CSV table of C-alpha atoms in Angstrom, one decimal:
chain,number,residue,atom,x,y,z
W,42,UNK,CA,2.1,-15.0,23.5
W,43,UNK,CA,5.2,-16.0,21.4
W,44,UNK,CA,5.9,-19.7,21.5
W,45,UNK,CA,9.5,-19.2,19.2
W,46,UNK,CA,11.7,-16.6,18.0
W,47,UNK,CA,11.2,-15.3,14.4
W,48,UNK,CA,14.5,-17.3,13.2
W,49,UNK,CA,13.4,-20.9,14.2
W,50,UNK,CA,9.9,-20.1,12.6
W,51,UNK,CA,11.9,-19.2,9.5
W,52,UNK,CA,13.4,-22.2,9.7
W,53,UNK,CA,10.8,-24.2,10.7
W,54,UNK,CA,8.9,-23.0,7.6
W,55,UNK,CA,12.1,-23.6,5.2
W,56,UNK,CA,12.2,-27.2,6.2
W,57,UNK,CA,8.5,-28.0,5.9
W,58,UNK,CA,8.2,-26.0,2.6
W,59,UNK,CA,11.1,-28.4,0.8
W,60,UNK,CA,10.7,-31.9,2.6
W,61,UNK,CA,7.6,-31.7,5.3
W,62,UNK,CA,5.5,-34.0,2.4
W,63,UNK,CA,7.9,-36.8,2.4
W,64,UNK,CA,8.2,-38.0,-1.2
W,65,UNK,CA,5.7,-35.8,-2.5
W,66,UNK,CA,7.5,-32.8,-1.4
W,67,UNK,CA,8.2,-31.5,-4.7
W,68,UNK,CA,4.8,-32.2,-6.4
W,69,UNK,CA,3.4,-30.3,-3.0
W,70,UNK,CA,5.5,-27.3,-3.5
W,71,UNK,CA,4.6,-26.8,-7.0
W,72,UNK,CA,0.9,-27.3,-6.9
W,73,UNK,CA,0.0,-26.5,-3.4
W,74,UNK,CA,2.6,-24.3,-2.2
W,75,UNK,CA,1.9,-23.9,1.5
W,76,UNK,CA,4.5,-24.9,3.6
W,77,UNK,CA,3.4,-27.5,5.5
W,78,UNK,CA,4.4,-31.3,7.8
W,79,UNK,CA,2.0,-34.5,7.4
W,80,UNK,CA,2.3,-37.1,10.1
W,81,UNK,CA,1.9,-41.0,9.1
W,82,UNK,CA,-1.2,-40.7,12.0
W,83,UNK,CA,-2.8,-38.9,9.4
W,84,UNK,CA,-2.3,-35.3,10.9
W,85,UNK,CA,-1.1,-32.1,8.8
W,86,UNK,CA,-0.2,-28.4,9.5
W,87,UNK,CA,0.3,-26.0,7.3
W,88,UNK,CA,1.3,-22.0,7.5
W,89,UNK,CA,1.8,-19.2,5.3
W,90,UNK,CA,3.7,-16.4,7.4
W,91,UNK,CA,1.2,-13.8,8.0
W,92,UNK,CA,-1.7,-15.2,6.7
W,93,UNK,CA,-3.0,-18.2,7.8
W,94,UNK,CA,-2.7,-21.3,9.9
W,95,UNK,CA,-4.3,-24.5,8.6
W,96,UNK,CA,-4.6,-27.9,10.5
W,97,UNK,CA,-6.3,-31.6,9.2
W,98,UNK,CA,-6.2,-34.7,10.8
W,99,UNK,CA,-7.7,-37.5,8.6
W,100,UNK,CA,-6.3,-41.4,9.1
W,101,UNK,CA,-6.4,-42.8,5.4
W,102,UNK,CA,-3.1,-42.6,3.8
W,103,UNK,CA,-2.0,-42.0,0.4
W,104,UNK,CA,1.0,-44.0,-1.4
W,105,UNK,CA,3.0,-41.0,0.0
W,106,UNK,CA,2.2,-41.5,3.4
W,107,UNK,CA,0.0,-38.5,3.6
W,108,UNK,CA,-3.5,-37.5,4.6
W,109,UNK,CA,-5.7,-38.3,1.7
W,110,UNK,CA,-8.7,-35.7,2.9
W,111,UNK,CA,-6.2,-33.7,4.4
W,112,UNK,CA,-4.1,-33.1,0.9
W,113,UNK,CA,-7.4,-32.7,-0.7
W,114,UNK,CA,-8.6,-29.9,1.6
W,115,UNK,CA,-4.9,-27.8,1.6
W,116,UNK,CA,-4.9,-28.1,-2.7
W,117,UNK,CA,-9.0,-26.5,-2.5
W,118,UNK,CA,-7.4,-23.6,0.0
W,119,UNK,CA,-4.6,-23.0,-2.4
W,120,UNK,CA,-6.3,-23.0,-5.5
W,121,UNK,CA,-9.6,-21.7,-4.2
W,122,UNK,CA,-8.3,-18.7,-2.5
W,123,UNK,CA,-4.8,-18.6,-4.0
W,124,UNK,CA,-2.6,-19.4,-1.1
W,125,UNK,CA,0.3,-20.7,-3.4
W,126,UNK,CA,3.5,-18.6,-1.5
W,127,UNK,CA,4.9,-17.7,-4.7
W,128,UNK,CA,1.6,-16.0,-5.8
W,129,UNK,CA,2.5,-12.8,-4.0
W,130,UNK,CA,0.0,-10.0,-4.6
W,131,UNK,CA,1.7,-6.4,-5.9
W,132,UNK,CA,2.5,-5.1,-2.5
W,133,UNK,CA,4.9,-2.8,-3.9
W,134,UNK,CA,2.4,-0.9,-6.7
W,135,UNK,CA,0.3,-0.7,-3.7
W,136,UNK,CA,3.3,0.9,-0.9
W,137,UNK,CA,2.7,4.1,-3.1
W,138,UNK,CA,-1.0,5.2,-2.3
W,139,UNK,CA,-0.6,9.1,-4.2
W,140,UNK,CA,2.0,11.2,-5.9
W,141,UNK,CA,0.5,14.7,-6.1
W,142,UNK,CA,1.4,18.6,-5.4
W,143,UNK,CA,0.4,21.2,-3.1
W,144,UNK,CA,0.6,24.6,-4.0
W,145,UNK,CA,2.2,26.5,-6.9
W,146,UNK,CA,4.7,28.7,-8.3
W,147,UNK,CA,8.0,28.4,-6.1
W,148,UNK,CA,6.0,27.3,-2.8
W,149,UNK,CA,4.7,24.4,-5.0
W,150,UNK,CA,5.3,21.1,-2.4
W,151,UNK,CA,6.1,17.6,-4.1
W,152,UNK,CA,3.9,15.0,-1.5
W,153,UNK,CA,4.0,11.4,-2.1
W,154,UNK,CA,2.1,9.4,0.4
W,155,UNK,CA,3.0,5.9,1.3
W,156,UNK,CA,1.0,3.0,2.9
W,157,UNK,CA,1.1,-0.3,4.1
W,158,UNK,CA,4.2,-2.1,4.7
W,159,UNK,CA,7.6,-0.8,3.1
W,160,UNK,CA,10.6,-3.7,2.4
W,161,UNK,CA,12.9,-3.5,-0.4
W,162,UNK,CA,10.5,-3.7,-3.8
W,163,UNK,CA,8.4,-0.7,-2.2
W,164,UNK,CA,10.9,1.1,-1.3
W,165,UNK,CA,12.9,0.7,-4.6
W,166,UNK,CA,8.9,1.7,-6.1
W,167,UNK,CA,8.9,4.7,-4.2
W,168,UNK,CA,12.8,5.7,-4.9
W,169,UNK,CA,12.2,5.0,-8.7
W,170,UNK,CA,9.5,7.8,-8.6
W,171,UNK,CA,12.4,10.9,-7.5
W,172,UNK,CA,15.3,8.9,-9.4
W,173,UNK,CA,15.5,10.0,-13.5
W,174,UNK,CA,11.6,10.9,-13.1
W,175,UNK,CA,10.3,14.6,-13.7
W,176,UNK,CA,10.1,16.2,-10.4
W,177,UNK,CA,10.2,20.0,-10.6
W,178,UNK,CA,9.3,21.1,-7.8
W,179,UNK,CA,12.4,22.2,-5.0
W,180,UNK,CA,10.7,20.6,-2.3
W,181,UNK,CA,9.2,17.0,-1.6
W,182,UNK,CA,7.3,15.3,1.5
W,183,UNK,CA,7.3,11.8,2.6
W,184,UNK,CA,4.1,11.0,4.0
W,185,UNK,CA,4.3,8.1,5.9
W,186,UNK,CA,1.3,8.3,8.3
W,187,UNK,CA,-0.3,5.4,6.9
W,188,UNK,CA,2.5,3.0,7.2
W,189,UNK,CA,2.8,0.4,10.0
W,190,UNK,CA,5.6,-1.2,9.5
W,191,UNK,CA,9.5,-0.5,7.5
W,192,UNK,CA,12.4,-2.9,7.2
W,193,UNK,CA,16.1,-1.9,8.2
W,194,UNK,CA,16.8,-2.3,4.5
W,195,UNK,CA,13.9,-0.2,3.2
W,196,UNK,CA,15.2,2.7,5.8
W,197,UNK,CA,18.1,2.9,4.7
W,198,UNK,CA,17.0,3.4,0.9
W,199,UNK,CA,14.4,5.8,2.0
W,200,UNK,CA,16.8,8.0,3.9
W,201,UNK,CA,19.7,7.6,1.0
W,202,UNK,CA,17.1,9.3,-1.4
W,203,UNK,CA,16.6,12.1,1.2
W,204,UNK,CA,20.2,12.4,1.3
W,205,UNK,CA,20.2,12.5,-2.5
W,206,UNK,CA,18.0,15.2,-3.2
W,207,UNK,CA,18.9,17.3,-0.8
W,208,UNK,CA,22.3,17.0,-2.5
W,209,UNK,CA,20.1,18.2,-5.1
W,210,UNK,CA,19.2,21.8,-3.3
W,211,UNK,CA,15.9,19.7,-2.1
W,212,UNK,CA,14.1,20.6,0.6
W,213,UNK,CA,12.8,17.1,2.2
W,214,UNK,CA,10.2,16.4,4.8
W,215,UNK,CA,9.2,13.4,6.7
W,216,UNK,CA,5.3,13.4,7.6
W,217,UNK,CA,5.7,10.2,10.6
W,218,UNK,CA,3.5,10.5,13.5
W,219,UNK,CA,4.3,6.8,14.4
W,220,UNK,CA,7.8,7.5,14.6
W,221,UNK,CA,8.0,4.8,11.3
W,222,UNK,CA,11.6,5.8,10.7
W,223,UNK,CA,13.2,6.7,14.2
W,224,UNK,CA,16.2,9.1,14.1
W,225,UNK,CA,16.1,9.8,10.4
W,226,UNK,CA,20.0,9.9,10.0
W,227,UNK,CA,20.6,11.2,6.6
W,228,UNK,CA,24.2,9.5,6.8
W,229,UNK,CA,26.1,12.7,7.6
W,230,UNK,CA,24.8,13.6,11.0
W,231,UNK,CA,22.0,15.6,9.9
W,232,UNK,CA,18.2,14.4,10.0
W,233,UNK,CA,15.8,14.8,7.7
W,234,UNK,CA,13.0,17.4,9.6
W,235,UNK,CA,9.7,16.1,10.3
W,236,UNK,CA,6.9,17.7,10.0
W,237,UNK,CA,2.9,17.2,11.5
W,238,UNK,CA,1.9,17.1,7.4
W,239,UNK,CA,2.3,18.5,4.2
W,240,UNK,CA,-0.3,21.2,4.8
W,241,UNK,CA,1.5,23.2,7.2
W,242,UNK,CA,4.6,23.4,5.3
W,243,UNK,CA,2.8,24.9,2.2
W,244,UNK,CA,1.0,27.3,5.2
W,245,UNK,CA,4.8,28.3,6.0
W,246,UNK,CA,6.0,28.4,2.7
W,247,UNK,CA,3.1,30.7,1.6
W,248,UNK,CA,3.3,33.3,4.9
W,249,UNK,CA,7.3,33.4,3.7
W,250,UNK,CA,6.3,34.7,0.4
W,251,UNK,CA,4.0,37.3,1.9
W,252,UNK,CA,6.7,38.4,4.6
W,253,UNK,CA,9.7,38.5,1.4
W,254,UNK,CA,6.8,41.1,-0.3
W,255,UNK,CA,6.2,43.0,2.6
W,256,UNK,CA,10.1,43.1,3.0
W,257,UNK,CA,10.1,41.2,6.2
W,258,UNK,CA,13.2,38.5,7.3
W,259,UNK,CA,11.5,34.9,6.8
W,260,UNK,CA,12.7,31.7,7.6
W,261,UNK,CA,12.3,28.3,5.3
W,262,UNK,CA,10.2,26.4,7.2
């Protein structure tokens, strides 16, 4: 059940994370950094959006007005376990799970495969690997069956590289099953095809060649 709307959580958050420790708000952010609000009855919360909920209540008070056991506990969680908010983790490096091609020759398929969630630094990952790389091949997949989640932003990026190289002479292909990127608009009224996965594109692409040497009409897939 949602108690509040994303907004007042973000700013909820914002005001514990700069002032929720009375004086020792800035020695909190820099050593602890958890967001958090201590009460003079010697309760604290604490949160870290996405991750983890944390709750004392301890009576003896520190010169700051604070939970002595309770400050104690949050600085173990944060150093223990690495809590700190501004020690993010490499969630961009880890938004591209494989970069790899299918076939060969002129039926050869580009594939990369994302995973996870996708905001601006993984997108901007997965666009650096088209953009001034060495991609040969005509033709390139977006695989995003493994992704659960995409920003407005990161969309937008994602289908401005489509719309890129196709400029290109690119074939692209969406792989979404989830419907990750809904009405995949490349900006000029045309969407980007999807496709079940990059498999049965190369399948296509193959039985094309065979029908051009048998001097049958074939169809890009």
């Amino acid at each position: 059940m949602r108690v509040v709307h994303a907004p007042v959580v973000r700013q909820v958050l914002s005001v514990m994370a700069t002032c929720g420790m009375y004086d020792a708000a800035g020695d909190w952010a820099t050593q602890v950094g958890i967001p958090a609000k201590s009460g003079v009855a010697g309760g604290m919360i604490g949160a870290l959006p996405g991750q983890v909920g944390i709750a004392t209540f301890s009576p003896r008070l520190d010169a700051h007005g604070n939970s002595v056991r309770g400050v104690s506990l949050f600085e173990r969680f944060s150093s223990d376990m690495g809590l700190h908010v501004m020690e993010v983790p490499p969630a961009a490096r880890a938004v591209v799970r494989s970069s790899h091609v299918l076939g060969e020759g002129t039926s050869a398929v580009r594939v990369l495969q994302a995973q996870g969630g996708i905001r601006f630094a993984g997108a901007e990952r997965i666009v650096r690997g088209f953009v001034g790389g060495d991609i040969a091949e005509s033709r390139v997949v977006l695989d995003f069956a493994l992704v659960y989640s995409i920003d407005d932003v990161a969309r937008r990026m994602l289908l401005e590289l489509a719309r890129r190289l196709m400029l290109e002479g690119r074939g692209v292909y969406f792989v979404d099953p989830e419907l990750i990127v809904p009405d995949p608009d490349r900006g000029d009224g045309s969407l980007v095809p999807v496709i079940a996965d990059a498999g049965q594109l190369l399948k296509g692409l193959v039985r094309n060649q065979e029908n051009d040497r048998n001097g049958m009409f074939a169809v890009d897939p």
